[in-house]
mmCIF file with all atom_site columns, C-alpha atoms in Angstrom:
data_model
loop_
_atom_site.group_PDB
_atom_site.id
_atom_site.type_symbol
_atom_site.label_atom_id
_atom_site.label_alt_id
_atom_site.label_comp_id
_atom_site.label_asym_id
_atom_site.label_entity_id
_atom_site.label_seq_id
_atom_site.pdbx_PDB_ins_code
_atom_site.Cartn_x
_atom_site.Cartn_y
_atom_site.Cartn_z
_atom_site.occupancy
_atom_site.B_iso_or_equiv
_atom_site.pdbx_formal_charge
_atom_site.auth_seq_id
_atom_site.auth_comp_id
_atom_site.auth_asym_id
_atom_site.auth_atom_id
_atom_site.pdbx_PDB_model_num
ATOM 1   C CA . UNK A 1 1   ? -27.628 7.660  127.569 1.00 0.00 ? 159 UNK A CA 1
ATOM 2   C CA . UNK A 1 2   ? -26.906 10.162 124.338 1.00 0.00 ? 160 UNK A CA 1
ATOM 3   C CA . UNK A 1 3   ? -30.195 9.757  123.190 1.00 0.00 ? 161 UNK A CA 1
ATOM 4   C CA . UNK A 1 4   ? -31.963 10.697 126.968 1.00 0.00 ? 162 UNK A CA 1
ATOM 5   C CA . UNK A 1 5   ? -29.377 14.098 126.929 1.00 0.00 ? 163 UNK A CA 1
ATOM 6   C CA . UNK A 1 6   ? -30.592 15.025 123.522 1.00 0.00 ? 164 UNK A CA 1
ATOM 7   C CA . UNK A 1 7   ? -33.858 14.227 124.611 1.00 0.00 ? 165 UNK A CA 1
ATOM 8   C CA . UNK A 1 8   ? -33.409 16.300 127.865 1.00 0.00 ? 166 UNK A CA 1
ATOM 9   C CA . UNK A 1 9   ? -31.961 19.085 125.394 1.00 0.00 ? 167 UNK A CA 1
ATOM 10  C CA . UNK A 1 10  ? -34.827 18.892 122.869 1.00 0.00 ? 168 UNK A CA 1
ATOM 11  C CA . UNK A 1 11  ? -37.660 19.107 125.792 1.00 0.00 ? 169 UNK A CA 1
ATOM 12  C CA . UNK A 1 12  ? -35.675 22.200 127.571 1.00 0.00 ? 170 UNK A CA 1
ATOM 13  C CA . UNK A 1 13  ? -35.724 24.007 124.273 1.00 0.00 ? 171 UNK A CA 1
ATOM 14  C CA . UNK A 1 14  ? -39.466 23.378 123.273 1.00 0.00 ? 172 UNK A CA 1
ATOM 15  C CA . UNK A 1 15  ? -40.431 24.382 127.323 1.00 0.00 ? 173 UNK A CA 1
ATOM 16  C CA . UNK A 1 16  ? -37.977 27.895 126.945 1.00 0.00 ? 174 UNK A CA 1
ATOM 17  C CA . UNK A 1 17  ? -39.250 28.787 123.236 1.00 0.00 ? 175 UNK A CA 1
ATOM 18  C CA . UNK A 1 18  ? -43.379 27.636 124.111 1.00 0.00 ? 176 UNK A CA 1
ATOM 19  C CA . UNK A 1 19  ? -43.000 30.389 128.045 1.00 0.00 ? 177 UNK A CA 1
ATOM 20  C CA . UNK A 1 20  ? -41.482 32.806 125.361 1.00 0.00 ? 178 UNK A CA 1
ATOM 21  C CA . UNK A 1 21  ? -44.475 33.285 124.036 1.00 0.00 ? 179 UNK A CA 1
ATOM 22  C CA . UNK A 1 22  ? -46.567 33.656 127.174 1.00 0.00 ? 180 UNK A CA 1
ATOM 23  C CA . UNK A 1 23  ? -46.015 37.213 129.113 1.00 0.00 ? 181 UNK A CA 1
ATOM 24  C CA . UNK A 1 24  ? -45.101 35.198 132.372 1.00 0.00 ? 182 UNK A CA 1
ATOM 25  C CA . UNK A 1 25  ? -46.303 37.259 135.034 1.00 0.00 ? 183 UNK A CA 1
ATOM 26  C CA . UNK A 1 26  ? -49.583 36.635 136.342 1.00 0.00 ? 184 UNK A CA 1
ATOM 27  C CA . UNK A 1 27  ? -50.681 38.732 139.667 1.00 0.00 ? 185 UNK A CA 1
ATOM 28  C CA . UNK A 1 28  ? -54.263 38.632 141.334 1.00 0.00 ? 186 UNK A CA 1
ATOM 29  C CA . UNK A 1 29  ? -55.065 41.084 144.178 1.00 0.00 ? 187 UNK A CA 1
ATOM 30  C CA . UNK A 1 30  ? -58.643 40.444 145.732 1.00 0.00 ? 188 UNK A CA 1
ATOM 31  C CA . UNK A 1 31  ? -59.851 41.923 148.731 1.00 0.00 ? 189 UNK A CA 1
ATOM 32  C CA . UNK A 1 32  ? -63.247 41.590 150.196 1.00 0.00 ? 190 UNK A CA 1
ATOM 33  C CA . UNK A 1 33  ? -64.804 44.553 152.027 1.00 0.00 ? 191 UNK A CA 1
ATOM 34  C CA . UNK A 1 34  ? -68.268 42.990 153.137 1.00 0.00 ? 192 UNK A CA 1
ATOM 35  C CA . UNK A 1 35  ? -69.259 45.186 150.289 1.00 0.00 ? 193 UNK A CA 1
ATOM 36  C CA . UNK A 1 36  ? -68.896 42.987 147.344 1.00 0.00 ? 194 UNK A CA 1
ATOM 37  C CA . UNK A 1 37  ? -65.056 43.698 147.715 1.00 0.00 ? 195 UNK A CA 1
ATOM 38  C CA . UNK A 1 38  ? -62.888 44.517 144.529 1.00 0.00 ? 196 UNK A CA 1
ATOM 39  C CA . UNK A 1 39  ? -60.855 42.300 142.213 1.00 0.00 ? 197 UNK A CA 1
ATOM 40  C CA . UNK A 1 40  ? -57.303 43.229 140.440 1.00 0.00 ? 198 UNK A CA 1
ATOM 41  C CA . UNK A 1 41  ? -56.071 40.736 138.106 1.00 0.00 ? 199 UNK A CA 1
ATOM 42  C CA . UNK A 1 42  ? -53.107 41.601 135.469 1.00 0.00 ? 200 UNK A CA 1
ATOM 43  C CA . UNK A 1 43  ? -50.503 39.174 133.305 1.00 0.00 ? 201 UNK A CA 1
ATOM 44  C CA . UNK A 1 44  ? -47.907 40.578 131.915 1.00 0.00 ? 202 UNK A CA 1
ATOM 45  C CA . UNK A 1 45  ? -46.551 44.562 132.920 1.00 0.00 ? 203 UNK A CA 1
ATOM 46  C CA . UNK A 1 46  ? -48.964 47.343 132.759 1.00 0.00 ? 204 UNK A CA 1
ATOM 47  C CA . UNK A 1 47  ? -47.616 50.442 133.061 1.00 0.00 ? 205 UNK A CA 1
ATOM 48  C CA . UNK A 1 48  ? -49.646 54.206 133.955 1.00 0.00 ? 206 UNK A CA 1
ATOM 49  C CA . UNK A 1 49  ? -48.892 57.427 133.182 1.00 0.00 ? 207 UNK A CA 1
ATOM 50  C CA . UNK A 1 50  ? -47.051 59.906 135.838 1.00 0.00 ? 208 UNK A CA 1
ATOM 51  C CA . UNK A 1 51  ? -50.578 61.358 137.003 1.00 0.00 ? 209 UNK A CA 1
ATOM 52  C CA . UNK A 1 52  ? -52.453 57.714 136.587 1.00 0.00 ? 210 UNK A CA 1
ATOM 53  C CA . UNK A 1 53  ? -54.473 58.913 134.478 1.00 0.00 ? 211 UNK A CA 1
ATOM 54  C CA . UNK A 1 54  ? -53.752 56.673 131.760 1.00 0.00 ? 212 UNK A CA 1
ATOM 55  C CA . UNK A 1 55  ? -51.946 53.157 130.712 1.00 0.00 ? 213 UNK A CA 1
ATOM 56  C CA . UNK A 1 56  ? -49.072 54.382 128.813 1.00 0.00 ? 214 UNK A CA 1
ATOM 57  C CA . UNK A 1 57  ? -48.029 50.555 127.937 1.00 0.00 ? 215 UNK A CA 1
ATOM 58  C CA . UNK A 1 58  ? -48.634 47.174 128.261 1.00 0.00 ? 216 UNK A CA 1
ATOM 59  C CA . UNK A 1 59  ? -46.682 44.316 127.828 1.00 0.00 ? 217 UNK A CA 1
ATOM 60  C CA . UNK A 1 60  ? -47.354 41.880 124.528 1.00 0.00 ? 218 UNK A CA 1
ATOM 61  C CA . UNK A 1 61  ? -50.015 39.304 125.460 1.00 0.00 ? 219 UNK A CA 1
ATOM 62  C CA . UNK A 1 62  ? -50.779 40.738 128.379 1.00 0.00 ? 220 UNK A CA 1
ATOM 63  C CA . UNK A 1 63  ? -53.791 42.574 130.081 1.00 0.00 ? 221 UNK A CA 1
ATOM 64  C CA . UNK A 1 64  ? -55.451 44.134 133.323 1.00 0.00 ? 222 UNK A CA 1
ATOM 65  C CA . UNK A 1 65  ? -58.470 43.409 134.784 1.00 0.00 ? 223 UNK A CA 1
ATOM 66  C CA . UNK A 1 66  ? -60.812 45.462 137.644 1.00 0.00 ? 224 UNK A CA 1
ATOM 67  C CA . UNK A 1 67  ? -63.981 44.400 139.160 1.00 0.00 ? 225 UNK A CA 1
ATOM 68  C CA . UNK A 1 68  ? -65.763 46.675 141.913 1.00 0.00 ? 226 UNK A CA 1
ATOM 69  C CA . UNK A 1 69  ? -68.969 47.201 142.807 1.00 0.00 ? 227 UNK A CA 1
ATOM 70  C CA . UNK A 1 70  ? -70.440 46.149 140.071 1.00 0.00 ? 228 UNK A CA 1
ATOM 71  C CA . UNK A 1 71  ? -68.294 47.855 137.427 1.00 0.00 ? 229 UNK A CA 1
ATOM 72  C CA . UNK A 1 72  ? -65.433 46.555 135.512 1.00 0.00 ? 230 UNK A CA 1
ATOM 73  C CA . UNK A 1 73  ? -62.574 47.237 133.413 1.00 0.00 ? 231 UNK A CA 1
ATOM 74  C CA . UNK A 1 74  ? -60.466 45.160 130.714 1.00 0.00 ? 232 UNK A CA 1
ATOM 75  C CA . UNK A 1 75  ? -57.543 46.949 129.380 1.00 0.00 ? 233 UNK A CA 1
ATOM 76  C CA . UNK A 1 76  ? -55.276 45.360 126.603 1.00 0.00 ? 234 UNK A CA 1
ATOM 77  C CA . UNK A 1 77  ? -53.181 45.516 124.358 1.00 0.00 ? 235 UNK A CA 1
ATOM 78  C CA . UNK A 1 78  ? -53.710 44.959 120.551 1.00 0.00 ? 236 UNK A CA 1
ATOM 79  C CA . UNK A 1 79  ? -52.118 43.569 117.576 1.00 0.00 ? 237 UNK A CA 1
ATOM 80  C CA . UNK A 1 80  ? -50.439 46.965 116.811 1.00 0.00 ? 238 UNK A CA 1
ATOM 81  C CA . UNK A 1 81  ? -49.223 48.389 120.436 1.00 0.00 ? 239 UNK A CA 1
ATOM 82  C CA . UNK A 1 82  ? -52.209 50.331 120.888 1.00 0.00 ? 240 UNK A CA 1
ATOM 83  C CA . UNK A 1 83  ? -54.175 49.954 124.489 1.00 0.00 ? 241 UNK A CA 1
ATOM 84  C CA . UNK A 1 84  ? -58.149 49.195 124.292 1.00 0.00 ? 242 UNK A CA 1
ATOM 85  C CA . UNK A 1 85  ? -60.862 49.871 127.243 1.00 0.00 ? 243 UNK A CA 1
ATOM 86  C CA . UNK A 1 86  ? -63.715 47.124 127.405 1.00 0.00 ? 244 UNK A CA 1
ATOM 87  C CA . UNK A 1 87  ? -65.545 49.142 130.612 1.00 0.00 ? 245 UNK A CA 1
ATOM 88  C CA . UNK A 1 88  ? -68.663 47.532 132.008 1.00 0.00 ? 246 UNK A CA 1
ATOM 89  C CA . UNK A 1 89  ? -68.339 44.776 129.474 1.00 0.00 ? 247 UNK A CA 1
ATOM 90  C CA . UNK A 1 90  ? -69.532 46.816 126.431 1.00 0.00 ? 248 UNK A CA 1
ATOM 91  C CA . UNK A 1 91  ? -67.365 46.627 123.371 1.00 0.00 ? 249 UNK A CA 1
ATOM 92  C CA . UNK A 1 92  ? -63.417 47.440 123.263 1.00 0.00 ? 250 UNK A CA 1
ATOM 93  C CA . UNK A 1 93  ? -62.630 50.698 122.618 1.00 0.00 ? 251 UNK A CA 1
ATOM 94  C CA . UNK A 1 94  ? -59.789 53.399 121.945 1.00 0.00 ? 252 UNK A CA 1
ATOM 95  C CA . UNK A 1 95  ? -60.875 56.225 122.156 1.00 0.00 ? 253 UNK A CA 1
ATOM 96  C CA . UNK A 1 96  ? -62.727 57.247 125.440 1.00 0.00 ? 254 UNK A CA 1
ATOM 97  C CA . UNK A 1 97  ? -65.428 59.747 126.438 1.00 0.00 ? 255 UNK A CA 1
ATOM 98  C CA . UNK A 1 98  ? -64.860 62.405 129.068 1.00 0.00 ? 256 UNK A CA 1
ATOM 99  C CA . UNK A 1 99  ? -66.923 60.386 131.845 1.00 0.00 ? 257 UNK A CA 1
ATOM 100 C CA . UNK A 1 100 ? -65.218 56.930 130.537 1.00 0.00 ? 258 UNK A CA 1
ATOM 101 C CA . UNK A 1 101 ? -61.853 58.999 131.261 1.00 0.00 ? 259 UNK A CA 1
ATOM 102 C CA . UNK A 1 102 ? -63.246 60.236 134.929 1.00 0.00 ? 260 UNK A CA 1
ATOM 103 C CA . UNK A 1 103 ? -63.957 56.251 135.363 1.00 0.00 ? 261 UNK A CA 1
ATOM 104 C CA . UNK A 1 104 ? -60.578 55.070 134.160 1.00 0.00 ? 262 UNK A CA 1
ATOM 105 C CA . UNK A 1 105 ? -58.740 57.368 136.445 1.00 0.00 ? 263 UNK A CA 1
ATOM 106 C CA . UNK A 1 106 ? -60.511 56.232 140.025 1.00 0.00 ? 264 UNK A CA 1
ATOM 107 C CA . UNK A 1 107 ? -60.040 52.755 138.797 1.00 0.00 ? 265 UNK A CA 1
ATOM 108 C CA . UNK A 1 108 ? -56.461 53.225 137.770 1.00 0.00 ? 266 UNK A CA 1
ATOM 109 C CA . UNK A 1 109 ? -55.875 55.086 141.284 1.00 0.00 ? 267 UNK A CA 1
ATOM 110 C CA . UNK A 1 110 ? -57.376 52.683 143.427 1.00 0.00 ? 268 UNK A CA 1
ATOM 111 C CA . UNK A 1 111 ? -55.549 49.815 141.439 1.00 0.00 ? 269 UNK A CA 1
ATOM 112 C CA . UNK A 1 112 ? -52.158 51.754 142.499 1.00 0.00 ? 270 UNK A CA 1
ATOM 113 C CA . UNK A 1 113 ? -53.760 52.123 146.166 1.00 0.00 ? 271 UNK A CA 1
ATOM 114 C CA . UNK A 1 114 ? -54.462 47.785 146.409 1.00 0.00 ? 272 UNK A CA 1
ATOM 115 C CA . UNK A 1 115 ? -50.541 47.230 144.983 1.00 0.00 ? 273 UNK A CA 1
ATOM 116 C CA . UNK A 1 116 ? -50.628 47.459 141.234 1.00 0.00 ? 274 UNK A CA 1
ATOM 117 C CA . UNK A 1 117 ? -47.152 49.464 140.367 1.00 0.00 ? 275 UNK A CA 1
ATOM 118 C CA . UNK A 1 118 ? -44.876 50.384 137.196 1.00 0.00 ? 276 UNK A CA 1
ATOM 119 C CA . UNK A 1 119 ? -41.810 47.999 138.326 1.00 0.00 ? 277 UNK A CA 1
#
């Protein structure tokens, strides 16, 4: 019976430290239009600036996805805090052009729109 409690004890622990490591929330909004439809999909807490024109943070491990009509968008986070773009599947990227900023902010807008808050 002592060794199934320290057993119990051992397996509780590995389960609470191995979720610690994963960001834990996992959300997926999809709606179809008869237009293709669009496609939300975020783990972990993304979080947009005041005028959503910009994700001011997100979460460790975590990331935000958008598909619509053809275009998408990958936001995450990388090994030092900063947020990368990965629009229309091209390669990750900081720092954005003016008409990858004029994309970012529709998508951003109509992600708050489908249900996608800062909570």
């Amino acid at each position: 019976m002592k060794n199934l409690k320290i057993t119990v004890a051992l397996l509780s622990f590995v389960a609470m430290i191995t979720a610690c490591g994963r960001p834990g929330r996992h959300v997926v909004i999809s709606e179809d239009d008869g237009n293709g439809g669009v496609k939300i999909e975020y783990v972990g807490r993304t979080y947009f600036s005041d005028d959503s024109t910009e994700i001011t943070r997100i979460t460790p491990n975590g990331f935000a996805k958008y598909e619509k009509d053809g275009q998408s968008l990958i936001a995450s986070r990388d090994g030092h805090g900063d947020i990368t773009y990965q629009i229309n599947g091209n390669e990750k990227q900081r720092h954005l052009s003016n008409t990858d900023k004029v994309f970012l902010t529709k998508v951003f807008k109509d992600m708050i729109k489908r249900g996608h808050y800062n909570d």
